Short mmCIF file of C-alpha atoms in Angstrom, two decimals:
data_model
loop_
_atom_site.label_atom_id
_atom_site.label_comp_id
_atom_site.label_asym_id
_atom_site.label_seq_id
_atom_site.Cartn_x
_atom_site.Cartn_y
_atom_site.Cartn_z
CA UNK X 1 112.51 146.32 140.24
CA UNK X 2 113.89 144.27 143.09
CA UNK X 3 114.74 147.47 144.99
CA UNK X 4 111.15 148.65 144.65
CA UNK X 5 109.89 145.29 145.85
CA UNK X 6 112.07 145.39 148.94
CA UNK X 7 111.02 148.96 149.71
CA UNK X 8 107.33 147.99 149.55
CA UNK X 9 107.89 144.80 151.54
CA UNK X 10 109.73 146.61 154.36
CA UNK X 11 107.26 148.69 156.31
CA UNK X 12 109.84 150.77 158.22
CA UNK X 13 112.64 151.17 155.71
CA UNK X 14 113.51 152.70 152.40
CA UNK X 15 115.85 151.61 149.66
CA UNK X 16 117.43 154.08 147.30
CA UNK X 17 119.76 152.26 144.96
CA UNK X 18 120.00 151.05 141.41
CA UNK X 19 119.38 147.44 140.46
CA UNK X 20 123.03 146.72 139.75
CA UNK X 21 125.26 146.85 142.82
CA UNK X 22 124.55 146.92 146.55
CA UNK X 23 121.84 148.61 148.60
CA UNK X 24 121.66 149.26 152.35
CA UNK X 25 118.73 150.39 154.45
CA UNK X 26 117.90 150.61 158.18
CA UNK X 27 114.96 148.34 159.06
CA UNK X 28 113.00 147.08 162.02
CA UNK X 29 111.57 143.62 161.59
CA UNK X 30 112.17 139.90 161.38
CA UNK X 31 115.30 138.65 159.64
CA UNK X 32 113.59 135.52 158.28
CA UNK X 33 111.22 137.53 156.07
CA UNK X 34 114.13 139.24 154.33
CA UNK X 35 116.07 136.04 153.77
CA UNK X 36 113.03 134.38 152.16
CA UNK X 37 112.45 137.48 150.02
CA UNK X 38 116.08 137.39 148.89
CA UNK X 39 115.68 133.72 147.95
CA UNK X 40 112.68 134.59 145.81
CA UNK X 41 114.62 137.36 144.02
CA UNK X 42 117.76 135.24 143.62
CA UNK X 43 119.70 137.92 145.53
CA UNK X 44 122.09 137.77 148.46
CA UNK X 45 120.80 139.45 151.62
CA UNK X 46 122.97 140.18 154.68
CA UNK X 47 121.97 141.91 157.93
CA UNK X 48 124.54 143.77 160.03
CA UNK X 49 124.45 144.79 163.71
CA UNK X 50 122.52 148.09 163.52
CA UNK X 51 119.79 146.35 161.50
CA UNK X 52 121.06 147.40 158.10
CA UNK X 53 120.03 145.11 155.24
CA UNK X 54 122.41 144.77 152.28
CA UNK X 55 120.86 143.38 149.08
CA UNK X 56 123.13 142.34 146.21
CA UNK X 57 121.96 141.11 142.79
CA UNK X 58 123.34 137.62 142.42
CA UNK X 59 122.36 134.59 140.35
CA UNK X 60 123.67 131.30 141.62
CA UNK X 61 125.67 129.60 138.88
CA UNK X 62 124.96 125.91 138.45
CA UNK X 63 124.92 123.14 135.87
CA UNK X 64 121.38 124.00 134.78
CA UNK X 65 121.85 127.71 134.03
CA UNK X 66 125.26 127.55 132.36
CA UNK X 67 124.16 125.15 129.57
CA UNK X 68 121.50 125.78 126.95
CA UNK X 69 118.29 123.78 126.74
CA UNK X 70 119.50 121.93 123.61
CA UNK X 71 122.69 120.83 125.35
CA UNK X 72 120.73 119.60 128.39
CA UNK X 73 118.29 117.65 126.22
CA UNK X 74 121.16 116.03 124.30
CA UNK X 75 122.59 114.78 127.55
CA UNK X 76 119.24 113.54 128.84
CA UNK X 77 118.33 111.74 125.61
CA UNK X 78 121.85 110.40 124.93
CA UNK X 79 121.95 111.96 121.47
CA UNK X 80 125.73 112.54 121.53
CA UNK X 81 128.81 111.05 123.08
CA UNK X 82 129.13 107.61 124.61
CA UNK X 83 125.41 107.32 125.33
CA UNK X 84 124.66 106.90 121.63
CA UNK X 85 127.10 104.03 121.19
CA UNK X 86 125.81 102.07 124.18
CA UNK X 87 123.60 99.05 123.58
CA UNK X 88 123.80 98.21 119.91
CA UNK X 89 121.15 96.12 118.22
CA UNK X 90 117.60 96.16 119.52
CA UNK X 91 117.19 99.01 121.98
CA UNK X 92 114.48 100.18 124.23
CA UNK X 93 111.93 102.68 123.02
CA UNK X 94 113.57 105.93 122.03
CA UNK X 95 113.03 108.81 124.41
CA UNK X 96 111.51 111.97 122.99
CA UNK X 97 111.73 115.56 124.09
CA UNK X 98 109.04 116.87 126.39
CA UNK X 99 107.64 120.37 126.36
CA UNK X 100 108.24 121.35 129.97
CA UNK X 101 106.39 124.63 129.49
CA UNK X 102 103.07 122.76 129.29
CA UNK X 103 100.99 123.65 132.33
CA UNK X 104 103.29 126.52 133.29
CA UNK X 105 102.05 130.09 133.76
CA UNK X 106 104.36 133.10 133.49
CA UNK X 107 104.91 134.64 136.90
CA UNK X 108 103.52 131.71 138.89
CA UNK X 109 105.80 130.01 141.38
CA UNK X 110 105.94 128.32 144.72
CA UNK X 111 106.26 131.64 146.56
CA UNK X 112 102.92 132.79 145.14
CA UNK X 113 103.89 136.37 144.29
CA UNK X 114 101.51 138.47 142.19
CA UNK X 115 103.44 140.40 139.55
CA UNK X 116 101.43 143.20 137.88
CA UNK X 117 101.49 142.65 134.15
CA UNK X 118 102.38 138.94 134.36
CA UNK X 119 99.92 137.05 136.52
CA UNK X 120 97.94 140.03 137.87
CA UNK X 121 96.38 143.13 136.27
CA UNK X 122 98.48 146.30 136.30
CA UNK X 123 95.55 148.58 137.12
CA UNK X 124 92.60 147.49 139.19
CA UNK X 125 89.91 149.80 140.51
CA UNK X 126 91.70 152.83 139.02
CA UNK X 127 94.86 152.16 141.04
CA UNK X 128 98.23 150.77 140.00
CA UNK X 129 98.69 147.42 141.69
CA UNK X 130 101.71 146.73 143.83
CA UNK X 131 103.53 143.42 144.08
CA UNK X 132 101.85 141.19 146.65
CA UNK X 133 101.76 137.58 147.73
CA UNK X 134 98.95 135.07 147.74
CA UNK X 135 97.75 133.28 150.81
CA UNK X 136 98.97 129.77 151.55
CA UNK X 137 95.62 128.09 150.78
CA UNK X 138 95.39 129.81 147.40
CA UNK X 139 98.96 128.88 146.53
CA UNK X 140 98.30 125.22 147.28
CA UNK X 141 95.14 125.26 145.19
CA UNK X 142 96.93 126.76 142.15
CA UNK X 143 99.79 124.27 142.42
CA UNK X 144 97.35 121.35 142.54
CA UNK X 145 95.56 122.66 139.42
CA UNK X 146 98.85 122.88 137.54
CA UNK X 147 99.69 119.29 138.48
CA UNK X 148 96.27 118.13 137.22
CA UNK X 149 96.83 119.91 133.89
CA UNK X 150 100.19 118.17 133.42
CA UNK X 151 98.70 114.78 134.26
CA UNK X 152 95.87 115.19 131.75
CA UNK X 153 98.39 116.26 129.09
CA UNK X 154 100.48 113.14 129.68
CA UNK X 155 97.37 110.92 129.47
CA UNK X 156 96.41 112.50 126.14
CA UNK X 157 99.85 111.77 124.77
CA UNK X 158 99.71 108.13 125.81
CA UNK X 159 96.15 107.64 124.55
CA UNK X 160 96.02 105.83 121.19
CA UNK X 161 94.00 107.45 118.44
CA UNK X 162 91.47 105.08 116.88
CA UNK X 163 92.09 104.88 113.15
CA UNK X 164 89.89 103.63 110.37
CA UNK X 165 90.42 99.96 109.59
CA UNK X 166 92.58 99.02 106.62
CA UNK X 167 93.12 95.66 104.95
CA UNK X 168 93.38 93.87 108.29
CA UNK X 169 93.20 94.77 111.94
CA UNK X 170 96.92 95.00 112.74
CA UNK X 171 98.52 96.39 109.56
CA UNK X 172 98.58 99.99 108.33
CA UNK X 173 97.82 99.04 104.72
CA UNK X 174 94.67 100.69 103.38
CA UNK X 175 94.28 103.10 106.32
CA UNK X 176 92.72 106.46 105.42
CA UNK X 177 94.75 109.57 106.32
CA UNK X 178 94.01 113.29 106.35
CA UNK X 179 94.51 115.24 103.11
CA UNK X 180 98.01 116.57 102.39
CA UNK X 181 99.12 119.83 103.97
CA UNK X 182 98.35 123.10 102.11
CA UNK X 183 100.94 124.27 99.59
CA UNK X 184 103.17 127.35 99.84
CA UNK X 185 100.71 129.49 97.86
CA UNK X 186 97.72 128.51 100.00
CA UNK X 187 96.34 125.77 97.71
CA UNK X 188 94.45 123.02 99.52
CA UNK X 189 93.91 119.37 98.59
CA UNK X 190 90.58 118.60 100.25
CA UNK X 191 89.34 116.65 97.21
CA UNK X 192 92.30 114.25 97.37
CA UNK X 193 92.08 111.03 99.34
CA UNK X 194 95.18 109.63 101.04
CA UNK X 195 95.72 105.91 101.70
CA UNK X 196 98.59 104.05 103.33
CA UNK X 197 100.06 101.21 101.27
CA UNK X 198 102.82 100.04 103.60
CA UNK X 199 104.57 101.00 106.85
CA UNK X 200 107.77 99.16 107.74
CA UNK X 201 110.64 99.40 110.21
CA UNK X 202 114.02 99.80 108.54
CA UNK X 203 117.48 99.82 110.09
CA UNK X 204 120.74 101.48 109.15
CA UNK X 205 124.13 100.50 110.53
CA UNK X 206 126.76 103.18 111.04
CA UNK X 207 129.92 103.45 113.08
CA UNK X 208 128.73 106.19 115.41
CA UNK X 209 125.21 105.12 116.43
CA UNK X 210 125.24 101.43 115.60
CA UNK X 211 121.94 99.99 114.45
CA UNK X 212 119.67 102.99 113.91
CA UNK X 213 115.95 102.37 113.50
CA UNK X 214 113.64 104.46 111.32
CA UNK X 215 110.16 104.16 109.80
CA UNK X 216 109.50 103.92 106.06
CA UNK X 217 105.99 104.66 104.77
CA UNK X 218 104.53 104.19 101.29
CA UNK X 219 101.49 106.42 100.68
CA UNK X 220 99.27 106.96 97.63
CA UNK X 221 96.98 109.93 96.94
CA UNK X 222 94.26 110.46 94.35
CA UNK X 223 91.09 112.41 93.60
CA UNK X 224 89.11 109.62 91.87
CA UNK X 225 89.20 111.52 88.54
CA UNK X 226 92.44 110.23 87.04
CA UNK X 227 94.98 112.23 89.07
CA UNK X 228 97.03 110.09 91.45
CA UNK X 229 100.54 109.75 92.85
CA UNK X 230 102.63 107.84 95.34
CA UNK X 231 105.77 108.49 97.40
CA UNK X 232 107.99 107.10 100.13
CA UNK X 233 108.56 108.90 103.43
CA UNK X 234 111.21 108.11 106.01
CA UNK X 235 111.50 109.48 109.55
CA UNK X 236 112.28 108.52 113.12
CA UNK X 237 108.61 108.10 114.07
CA UNK X 238 105.55 106.85 112.19
CA UNK X 239 103.48 110.04 112.00
CA UNK X 240 106.34 112.13 110.57
CA UNK X 241 107.03 109.43 107.97
CA UNK X 242 103.36 109.39 106.89
CA UNK X 243 103.25 113.20 106.75
CA UNK X 244 106.40 113.37 104.62
CA UNK X 245 105.13 110.68 102.24
CA UNK X 246 101.72 112.25 101.58
CA UNK X 247 103.17 115.74 101.10
CA UNK X 248 105.75 114.33 98.68
CA UNK X 249 103.13 112.31 96.78
CA UNK X 250 100.96 115.34 96.08
CA UNK X 251 103.93 117.04 94.37
CA UNK X 252 104.41 114.16 91.88
CA UNK X 253 100.95 113.44 90.42
CA UNK X 254 100.27 111.34 87.30
CA UNK X 255 97.21 111.76 85.10
CA UNK X 256 95.88 108.38 83.98
CA UNK X 257 93.45 108.07 81.07
CA UNK X 258 90.30 106.01 81.69
CA UNK X 259 87.96 104.51 79.15
CA UNK X 260 84.45 105.88 79.81
CA UNK X 261 85.66 106.81 83.32
CA UNK X 262 85.46 103.24 84.60
CA UNK X 263 88.22 101.01 83.14
CA UNK X 264 91.46 100.94 81.15
CA UNK X 265 91.69 101.30 77.36
CA UNK X 266 93.28 97.91 76.59
CA UNK X 267 94.93 94.91 78.21
CA UNK X 268 98.34 95.69 79.72
CA UNK X 269 101.24 93.48 80.70
CA UNK X 270 103.97 95.32 82.60
CA UNK X 271 107.08 94.15 84.42
CA UNK X 272 109.09 95.99 87.07
CA UNK X 273 112.11 94.14 88.44
CA UNK X 274 110.79 90.73 89.55
CA UNK X 275 107.10 91.76 89.62
CA UNK X 276 104.76 91.22 86.66
CA UNK X 277 101.19 92.53 86.47
CA UNK X 278 98.66 91.55 83.78
CA UNK X 279 95.70 93.91 83.59
CA UNK X 280 92.56 93.24 81.59
CA UNK X 281 89.87 95.65 80.50
CA UNK X 282 86.39 94.76 81.82
CA UNK X 283 82.79 95.86 81.28
CA UNK X 284 80.78 97.98 83.68
CA UNK X 285 79.70 96.20 86.82
CA UNK X 286 82.59 93.71 86.83
CA UNK X 287 84.37 95.34 89.79
CA UNK X 288 87.99 95.16 90.83
CA UNK X 289 89.36 91.60 90.97
CA UNK X 290 92.97 92.38 91.88
CA UNK X 291 95.58 92.41 94.61
CA UNK X 292 94.49 94.46 97.63
CA UNK X 293 97.16 97.11 97.01
CA UNK X 294 96.06 97.39 93.37
CA UNK X 295 92.42 97.76 94.47
CA UNK X 296 93.33 100.60 96.83
CA UNK X 297 95.29 102.49 94.16
CA UNK X 298 92.62 101.91 91.49
CA UNK X 299 89.98 103.43 93.76
CA UNK X 300 92.17 106.50 94.23
CA UNK X 301 92.59 106.80 90.45
CA UNK X 302 88.91 106.23 89.67
CA UNK X 303 89.12 102.82 87.93
CA UNK X 304 86.07 100.76 88.87
CA UNK X 305 86.24 97.66 86.64
CA UNK X 306 89.46 95.76 85.99
CA UNK X 307 91.08 92.38 86.41
CA UNK X 308 94.74 92.20 87.44
CA UNK X 309 97.01 89.26 88.16
CA UNK X 310 100.26 89.83 90.10
CA UNK X 311 102.96 87.23 89.60
CA UNK X 312 106.52 87.06 90.81
CA UNK X 313 107.59 89.24 93.71
CA UNK X 314 104.78 90.56 95.90
CA UNK X 315 106.84 93.52 97.16
CA UNK X 316 104.37 96.39 97.62
CA UNK X 317 106.80 99.02 96.34
CA UNK X 318 107.39 97.00 93.16
CA UNK X 319 103.64 96.44 92.72
CA UNK X 320 102.93 100.16 93.07
CA UNK X 321 105.67 101.17 90.65
CA UNK X 322 104.66 98.52 88.11
CA UNK X 323 101.00 99.56 88.28
CA UNK X 324 101.73 103.25 87.70
CA UNK X 325 104.22 102.37 84.95
CA UNK X 326 101.65 100.29 83.07
CA UNK X 327 98.77 102.73 83.47
CA UNK X 328 100.78 105.78 82.38
CA UNK X 329 102.15 103.98 79.27
CA UNK X 330 98.77 102.81 77.96
CA UNK X 331 97.62 104.20 74.63
CA UNK X 332 94.21 105.76 74.13
CA UNK X 333 92.08 104.92 71.10
CA UNK X 334 92.78 108.32 69.60
CA UNK X 335 96.54 107.94 70.01
CA UNK X 336 96.43 104.51 68.37
CA UNK X 337 94.35 105.86 65.46
CA UNK X 338 96.77 108.73 64.86
CA UNK X 339 99.76 106.39 65.07
CA UNK X 340 98.40 103.86 62.55
CA UNK X 341 96.35 106.32 60.44
CA UNK X 342 93.50 103.84 60.66
CA UNK X 343 90.09 103.73 62.28
CA UNK X 344 89.96 101.96 65.64
CA UNK X 345 86.96 99.68 66.01
CA UNK X 346 85.65 97.68 68.95
CA UNK X 347 83.57 94.53 69.06
CA UNK X 348 80.97 94.24 71.81
CA UNK X 349 78.68 91.39 72.76
CA UNK X 350 75.52 93.46 72.43
CA UNK X 351 76.47 94.41 68.83
CA UNK X 352 77.32 90.89 67.70
CA UNK X 353 79.70 90.74 64.69
CA UNK X 354 79.18 94.43 63.86
CA UNK X 355 82.18 96.62 64.83
CA UNK X 356 81.83 99.99 66.55
CA UNK X 357 84.16 102.82 65.49
CA UNK X 358 85.63 104.34 68.65
CA UNK X 359 88.32 106.63 67.17
CA UNK X 360 89.17 108.25 63.81
CA UNK X 361 92.63 109.49 62.79
CA UNK X 362 93.12 113.24 62.72
CA UNK X 363 94.74 113.09 59.26
CA UNK X 364 93.80 111.12 56.20
CA UNK X 365 92.94 107.45 56.53
CA UNK X 366 95.38 105.22 54.66
CA UNK X 367 93.92 102.68 52.30
CA UNK X 368 96.51 99.92 52.55
CA UNK X 369 95.94 97.46 55.39
CA UNK X 370 98.27 96.80 58.29
CA UNK X 371 101.49 95.07 57.15
CA UNK X 372 102.01 91.54 58.32
CA UNK X 373 105.33 92.28 60.04
CA UNK X 374 103.73 94.98 62.20
CA UNK X 375 101.02 92.72 63.56
CA UNK X 376 101.90 92.23 67.25
CA UNK X 377 102.69 88.70 68.36
CA UNK X 378 100.45 88.24 71.39
CA UNK X 379 101.94 85.83 73.90
CA UNK X 380 99.24 83.79 75.58
CA UNK X 381 99.36 82.86 79.22
CA UNK X 382 99.35 79.14 79.86
CA UNK X 383 96.73 79.55 82.60
CA UNK X 384 94.37 81.20 80.08
CA UNK X 385 94.98 78.43 77.55
CA UNK X 386 94.19 75.74 80.13
CA UNK X 387 91.02 77.57 81.18
CA UNK X 388 89.89 77.89 77.55
CA UNK X 389 90.54 74.21 76.84
CA UNK X 390 89.00 72.94 80.06
CA UNK X 391 92.34 71.85 81.50
CA UNK X 392 92.10 73.82 84.73
CA UNK X 393 94.11 72.49 87.62
CA UNK X 394 92.24 70.44 90.17
CA UNK X 395 91.52 72.26 93.45
CA UNK X 396 92.87 69.20 95.27
CA UNK X 397 96.29 69.34 93.61
CA UNK X 398 97.98 71.38 96.34
CA UNK X 399 96.36 69.57 99.26
CA UNK X 400 98.94 67.68 101.32
CA UNK X 401 98.01 64.06 101.79
CA UNK X 402 99.17 61.99 104.70
CA UNK X 403 101.28 59.00 103.69
CA UNK X 404 100.69 56.02 105.99
#
């Protein structure tokens, strides 16, 4: 192709040679034009005494064309070697790879050549186009447009995306995310809502890289109809960690039973590690009087009325695990009736002392009552006892008083 280009560029000469090897031709013209053309083709051009041009295919070997792109990026980002071990502890912001092909057009360059099939049509006006060169003004205009495109791309990357507010202005807890990514078989999860529970920076010490920072995200998903799940995601940047967490959470869903689609079936006390949660069943219209993480997860599940008290450790991972543990282990009225072979009744304020049968056993109902040793020993909370007896703590008890 280069031989054809030189033959068209030289008005008084002809070149008959293959691409590999040397080519000589008698010419009449300026030597500077051929040297610039050889620079554009990455070829070596020499001119002898009787005006014979010799063109040789040659690619200058340098540091940038002997190494692959991955090897060059590793050196620039200090991903291997001594650069990784420099500066342990708190480092500057990690450098990321840039897509250098953004704003680039195939065939465009500083020389401004028009290559048919790349940056110019092959056939125009019924004629096959030859390789030509743009004018200087047009070249400068195209280069300035490319620079503007790169600048706008960099500004878009630096621009912060405004997210929906969560529990507070500066934390990621309670922030709404996009639905999880589609599955391998094309299934979509548009009816599932995704909420962030916690985003934290974690560090790992190793001998090679020192103190390595990564992001850990806790995300919960749910459709508001009883199906919900949670998962942890870990990555080098925040968005990848959130994406991993929500895609992992959708693969481990729990189905949680709800009484009349608004509350739990019975009071639950559950403990996970050093975290204890006491949940109480409430009537319609009561609302969610709980920890903010518990409120977020209950909305994803579809629970609208419940009281919950978190005591002990307030670790959000422990709270989430304890909540799902307690809700998945609760017994429905039908399960309790089948287990005891008795009718399950409920007392409501609007019915007075009259019980309401809410579940019947599937088999025969036993006639003998519940044995005394099987009656559960309900442990009362001291705070509930004080509230029932009017012994509530004074609101001024924890106020620090100045001692003169």
